[in-house]
Amino acid sequence: MIDQPHPERSETDQDERRPQPPPPDLDERSAEELLERDLDELGAAKKERDEYLELAQRTRADFENYRKRVARETSEALSRGKAELARDLLPVSDNLERALASSSADAEALSKGVALVLEELRAKLSGAGVEAYDPAGERFDPSVHEAISTQPRDGTEAGLVIETVEKGYRLNGQVLRPARVVVSE
C-alpha cells in the first residue's frame, strides 16, 4: 500500500511512521545489540504464536469431546425413555393376552377386537426395540427368569422351566422384565 499524505497530518507525522534507517555513525556493537533485540522480539512473537496455536488446538479437542459426550448422553437418555415406556406398556400386553385366553366362543367379536389391539401393541413395542422371550424348556437362569413356584414333574430334570406364566421382555439385550416361570423340582 502506498502512503499518501493525509490531509490532517503533517509531513513530519508521516515520516515518523516509516522505518528509519540506522544513523550512519552506528558502530558494529550497536548493530549487534539492535539485531539481538530484534531476534528476541521475533522469538517472543513466535512463542506467543505457539501458545495461541496450542490453546486453539486444545479448545478444538475439548469441543469435539463435548460434542461426543452430548451425543452419547442424548442416546442414553433416549434409551432410558424407551425402556420406561416399554415397562409401562407390558402389563397392558399381559392383560390383553389373558383376555384372549379367557374369551368364550360366543364373544368372537370381542376376541377379534382384543386380538387387533394386542397385535398393534406388539408392533409398537417391537418398533421401540422391545422383544419378548418365552423360556419354556430352558434351564432356569435367575438373571432372566423369576421363579413364581416349583413343581415336581416326572421325566423332567430339576431346574428346567416347565411353564411360562408371563413372558420376559428385553430392550437392546437389557432385561426389562424377567420371565415369570414355574420351575421343575
Coordinates of C-alpha atoms in Angstrom, one line a residue:
M1 CA 0.0 0.0 0.0
I2 CA 1.4 3.4 -0.9
D3 CA 1.5 6.0 1.8
Q4 CA -0.3 9.1 0.6
P5 CA -0.2 12.3 2.6
H6 CA -3.2 12.5 4.9
P7 CA -4.8 16.0 4.7
E8 CA -5.0 16.3 8.5
R9 CA -1.4 15.0 9.2
S10 CA 1.7 16.9 8.7
E11 CA 4.6 15.5 6.6
T12 CA 6.6 15.1 9.9
D13 CA 3.9 12.7 11.3
Q14 CA 4.0 10.5 8.3
D15 CA 7.8 10.3 8.3
E16 CA 7.7 9.0 11.9
R17 CA 5.6 6.0 10.8
R18 CA 8.2 4.9 8.2
P19 CA 11.0 2.7 9.3
Q20 CA 14.1 4.8 9.8
P21 CA 17.5 3.6 8.6
P22 CA 20.1 3.4 11.3
P23 CA 22.2 6.5 11.7
P24 CA 25.5 6.4 9.7
D25 CA 27.7 6.6 12.8
L26 CA 26.2 3.4 14.4
D27 CA 29.2 1.2 15.3
E28 CA 29.3 -2.6 14.9
R29 CA 28.5 -3.3 18.6
S30 CA 25.3 -1.2 18.4
A31 CA 24.2 -3.0 15.3
E32 CA 24.7 -6.4 17.1
E33 CA 22.6 -5.2 20.0
L34 CA 19.9 -4.0 17.7
L35 CA 20.0 -7.4 15.8
E36 CA 19.9 -9.3 19.1
R37 CA 16.9 -7.2 20.3
D38 CA 15.1 -7.8 17.1
L39 CA 15.8 -11.6 17.3
D40 CA 14.5 -11.6 20.9
E41 CA 11.3 -9.8 19.8
L42 CA 10.9 -12.3 17.0
G43 CA 11.4 -15.2 19.4
A44 CA 8.8 -13.8 21.8
A45 CA 6.4 -13.3 18.9
K46 CA 6.9 -17.0 17.8
K47 CA 6.5 -18.2 21.4
E48 CA 3.2 -16.2 21.7
R49 CA 2.0 -17.6 18.4
D50 CA 2.8 -21.2 19.5
E51 CA 0.9 -20.6 22.8
Y52 CA -2.2 -19.3 20.9
L53 CA -2.0 -22.3 18.5
E54 CA -1.8 -24.7 21.3
L55 CA -4.8 -23.0 23.0
A56 CA -6.8 -23.2 19.8
Q57 CA -5.9 -26.9 19.4
R58 CA -6.9 -27.7 23.0
T59 CA -10.2 -25.8 22.6
R60 CA -11.0 -27.7 19.4
A61 CA -10.3 -31.0 21.1
D62 CA -12.4 -30.0 24.1
F63 CA -15.2 -29.1 21.8
E64 CA -15.0 -32.4 20.0
N65 CA -15.1 -34.3 23.3
Y66 CA -18.0 -32.2 24.5
R67 CA -19.9 -32.9 21.2
K68 CA -19.3 -36.7 21.5
R69 CA -20.3 -36.7 25.2
V70 CA -23.6 -34.8 24.5
A71 CA -24.4 -37.2 21.6
R72 CA -23.7 -40.2 23.9
E73 CA -25.8 -38.8 26.8
T74 CA -28.6 -38.0 24.4
S75 CA -28.6 -41.5 23.0
E76 CA -28.6 -42.9 26.6
A77 CA -31.4 -40.7 27.6
L78 CA -33.5 -41.8 24.6
S79 CA -32.8 -45.5 25.6
R80 CA -33.9 -44.9 29.2
G81 CA -37.1 -43.2 27.9
K82 CA -37.9 -46.2 25.7
A83 CA -37.2 -48.6 28.5
E84 CA -39.5 -46.7 30.8
L85 CA -42.3 -46.6 28.2
A86 CA -41.9 -50.3 27.5
R87 CA -42.1 -51.2 31.2
D88 CA -45.3 -49.2 31.5
L89 CA -46.9 -51.0 28.5
L90 CA -46.0 -54.6 29.4
P91 CA -49.0 -55.0 31.8
V92 CA -51.3 -54.0 29.1
S93 CA -50.0 -56.6 26.8
D94 CA -50.3 -59.2 29.6
N95 CA -53.9 -58.3 30.3
L96 CA -54.8 -58.5 26.6
E97 CA -53.3 -61.9 26.4
R98 CA -55.3 -63.0 29.4
A99 CA -58.5 -61.6 27.9
L100 CA -57.9 -63.5 24.7
A101 CA -57.2 -66.7 26.6
S102 CA -60.5 -66.5 28.7
S103 CA -62.8 -65.2 25.9
S104 CA -65.6 -67.6 25.0
A105 CA -66.7 -68.7 21.5
D106 CA -69.8 -66.5 21.8
A107 CA -67.8 -63.4 22.2
E108 CA -66.0 -63.8 18.8
A109 CA -66.2 -60.0 18.1
L110 CA -64.6 -59.2 21.5
S111 CA -61.9 -61.7 20.8
K112 CA -61.1 -60.2 17.4
G113 CA -61.1 -56.7 18.8
V114 CA -58.7 -57.7 21.6
A115 CA -56.5 -59.6 19.1
L116 CA -56.2 -56.5 17.0
V117 CA -55.3 -54.3 20.0
L118 CA -52.7 -56.8 21.1
E119 CA -51.3 -57.0 17.6
E120 CA -51.0 -53.2 17.4
L121 CA -49.4 -53.1 20.9
R122 CA -46.9 -55.8 20.0
A123 CA -46.0 -53.9 16.8
K124 CA -45.4 -50.7 18.8
L125 CA -43.2 -52.5 21.3
S126 CA -41.3 -54.2 18.6
G127 CA -40.8 -50.8 16.8
A128 CA -39.3 -49.5 20.0
G129 CA -36.8 -52.4 20.1
V130 CA -38.6 -54.5 22.7
E131 CA -38.5 -58.2 22.2
A132 CA -40.5 -60.9 24.1
Y133 CA -39.0 -64.2 25.1
D134 CA -40.6 -67.4 26.3
P135 CA -38.1 -69.6 28.2
A136 CA -40.3 -72.8 28.4
G137 CA -38.0 -75.8 28.3
E138 CA -34.8 -73.8 29.1
R139 CA -32.6 -74.2 32.2
F140 CA -33.7 -71.7 34.9
D141 CA -31.5 -68.6 34.9
P142 CA -32.2 -66.1 37.7
S143 CA -30.7 -63.2 35.6
V144 CA -33.5 -63.5 33.0
H145 CA -36.2 -65.6 34.9
E146 CA -38.2 -65.1 38.0
A147 CA -39.4 -68.3 39.6
I148 CA -43.0 -68.0 40.7
S149 CA -43.2 -71.6 42.0
T150 CA -41.6 -75.0 41.7
Q151 CA -43.4 -78.2 40.8
P152 CA -42.3 -81.8 40.6
R153 CA -42.6 -83.2 37.1
D154 CA -41.9 -86.8 36.1
G155 CA -39.4 -87.3 33.4
T156 CA -38.0 -83.8 33.7
E157 CA -34.7 -82.9 35.4
A158 CA -34.7 -80.4 38.2
G159 CA -34.1 -76.7 37.3
L160 CA -35.9 -76.6 34.0
V161 CA -38.6 -74.1 33.2
I162 CA -41.8 -76.1 32.7
E163 CA -44.3 -73.3 32.3
T164 CA -44.1 -69.6 31.5
V165 CA -46.6 -67.6 33.5
E166 CA -45.6 -64.2 31.9
K167 CA -43.1 -63.7 29.1
G168 CA -39.9 -61.9 29.7
Y169 CA -39.0 -58.7 27.7
R170 CA -35.7 -57.2 26.6
L171 CA -34.7 -53.9 25.1
N172 CA -31.4 -54.0 23.2
G173 CA -30.2 -57.0 25.2
Q174 CA -31.1 -55.5 28.6
V175 CA -33.8 -57.3 30.5
L176 CA -36.8 -55.0 31.1
R177 CA -38.7 -57.7 32.9
P178 CA -37.6 -61.2 33.7
A179 CA -39.9 -64.0 32.5
R180 CA -42.1 -65.3 35.4
V181 CA -41.9 -69.0 35.3
V182 CA -42.6 -72.3 37.1
V183 CA -39.5 -74.4 37.6
S184 CA -39.3 -78.2 37.9
E185 CA -38.0 -79.7 41.2

